Amino acid sequence: YNSLLLACRTQDLVEDCETLNYSMRELLHSLRQLGIRVFVQPEPLSPNEDRAGACPLRGEVRGMIKLMLEDLQRALPGIDGIYWTSLLPAPSYMTDPFAREALLYDVLLAELRLLESSLEADQSLIFSVPFSTPEHAELLSTCLQELCDDAGARTQIAFPALAGDPAELHRSEHPLWNSLHSSPDLSATGLLPIVNAGAVSHGAGLWPSLPLRQLDTVFSNAEGTNVAGAIVLADKIPSKHGLAHCSLWACGQRLWRPLGIGRLMETWCKAYRPDWSTEKLAQIIATASELDTALSRLEDFAQTGLRKDEDPSPHRTRIESLVSRLNAFGLEGLVDDTQVRSTLEDYTTFFVRDSKRRIHQVLTRLNLSMASVLHGDDLKEAFWTVMDAEPGRGIVAGAQVSLLKSPNKGVDGSRLRLIYDENMS
């Protein structure tokens, strides 16, 4: 990786120049000495629809954007560029009276031109266009290609590699890929797909469900197009001996050389974890990723819930099948007493534990009952979920599952802490 993207609250930088800005400037100086470019992502505009809205054709909105960028550049002089996420998802983006006669592309181009004109001459812009809705997918793909033709020389266009939030690994491919493959022209403006190589919201390396298959698909789609790199999501820069590092390392290497992600993963394993079996690692990652994707689809469905007259039986069968597969996967992670247990098997144990709790939460949302989802061991500590029940022989009726924003570290000397330290120290 040759660039780092830092999110910041512009107001904090302006109000706390003496301490925070000094620390940020020291960080920027250190990164530049390493040859790393630094892009800063300002906080989004306040979604106060009653005050100004979010349409870049409206003067008040344009003024707020210019002022925000001026404050940011004054607080952090010398940054290499700005990463800006389009205001497209805001309801007023296209419904504002100022956009009444405008096409979607007209508003996107106005936003892009405003940003380009607000930067210093030597600064670059990464203009990120989030996925809106499936209904507008094809239109958005056309707009992205046209933006590439009209963007300035120091601008690159970022987009989620999948059709949804970049962290949602169960989504289908972004329709822009089909448009790029069918286009006879190759734009000079670089495209940057946003990929979740750091498994954000999917264990962040503490689960073995790494998005290697999705990464392979992205880089395969990128061949023969104007893709110039990738925006890689990660919660933090990990230590060198855990699965978080494995995924980020393989993705970073793939950006520079045409090797398969699976082969790169094997290389990482031999270099950083020679105590692990490359074959077993590949098998565990493939199975865990498949299970995690299936569970993510289930959680997405649970957000909307069952229709009033919908038969829940097919969904209950689907969940029972997933629980059965998770139980079988958990047994694969067990080793005999005569074998030395590595943390690779523990990744499986804690992944299954967290996943079954997520299923319990789905059942609660759908108001479905099912026996034998959670047992005594499933109530023990895990990374990303907690329960309000004590370990025992069975699940306590009405027990609630909570998702954690930060992972559980475990106590010193525990298997949970060993995995945490491999990834987060």
mmCIF file of C-alpha atoms in Angstrom, residues 28 62 96 99 162 179 193 196 221 223 226 249 255 307 310 318 320 331 335 341 344 353 355 387 399:
data_model
loop_
_atom_site.group_PDB
_atom_site.id
_atom_site.type_symbol
_atom_site.label_atom_id
_atom_site.label_comp_id
_atom_site.label_asym_id
_atom_site.label_seq_id
_atom_site.Cartn_x
_atom_site.Cartn_y
_atom_site.Cartn_z
ATOM 1 C CA LEU A 28 1.738 13.247 8.374
ATOM 2 C CA ARG A 62 -21.772 24.776 -2.047
ATOM 3 C CA ASP A 96 -34.194 19.891 -4.203
ATOM 4 C CA ALA A 99 -32.232 20.082 -9.217
ATOM 5 C CA LEU A 162 -20.294 -4.753 -4.724
ATOM 6 C CA SER A 179 -20.541 -1.581 -18.335
ATOM 7 C CA PRO A 193 -13.091 -0.124 -6.321
ATOM 8 C CA ASN A 196 -13.487 -4.977 2.333
ATOM 9 C CA ASN A 221 -13.156 -7.909 -13.145
ATOM 10 C CA GLU A 223 -8.416 -6.704 -15.834
ATOM 11 C CA ASN A 226 -9.118 1.673 -16.124
ATOM 12 C CA TRP A 249 -1.246 -8.645 2.796
ATOM 13 C CA LEU A 255 -2.557 -4.921 -6.423
ATOM 14 C CA ARG A 307 -44.745 -10.444 5.590
ATOM 15 C CA GLU A 310 -45.921 -15.261 4.859
ATOM 16 C CA ARG A 318 -33.038 -22.513 5.907
ATOM 17 C CA GLU A 320 -31.875 -25.137 10.614
ATOM 18 C CA LEU A 331 -16.429 -30.147 15.075
ATOM 19 C CA VAL A 335 -8.252 -31.796 17.705
ATOM 20 C CA ARG A 341 -3.695 -27.219 19.304
ATOM 21 C CA LEU A 344 -6.016 -21.861 13.748
ATOM 22 C CA ARG A 353 -19.913 -19.327 18.682
ATOM 23 C CA SER A 355 -22.351 -17.028 14.326
ATOM 24 C CA MET A 387 -25.330 -12.872 25.986
ATOM 25 C CA ALA A 399 -31.812 -14.644 26.468
#
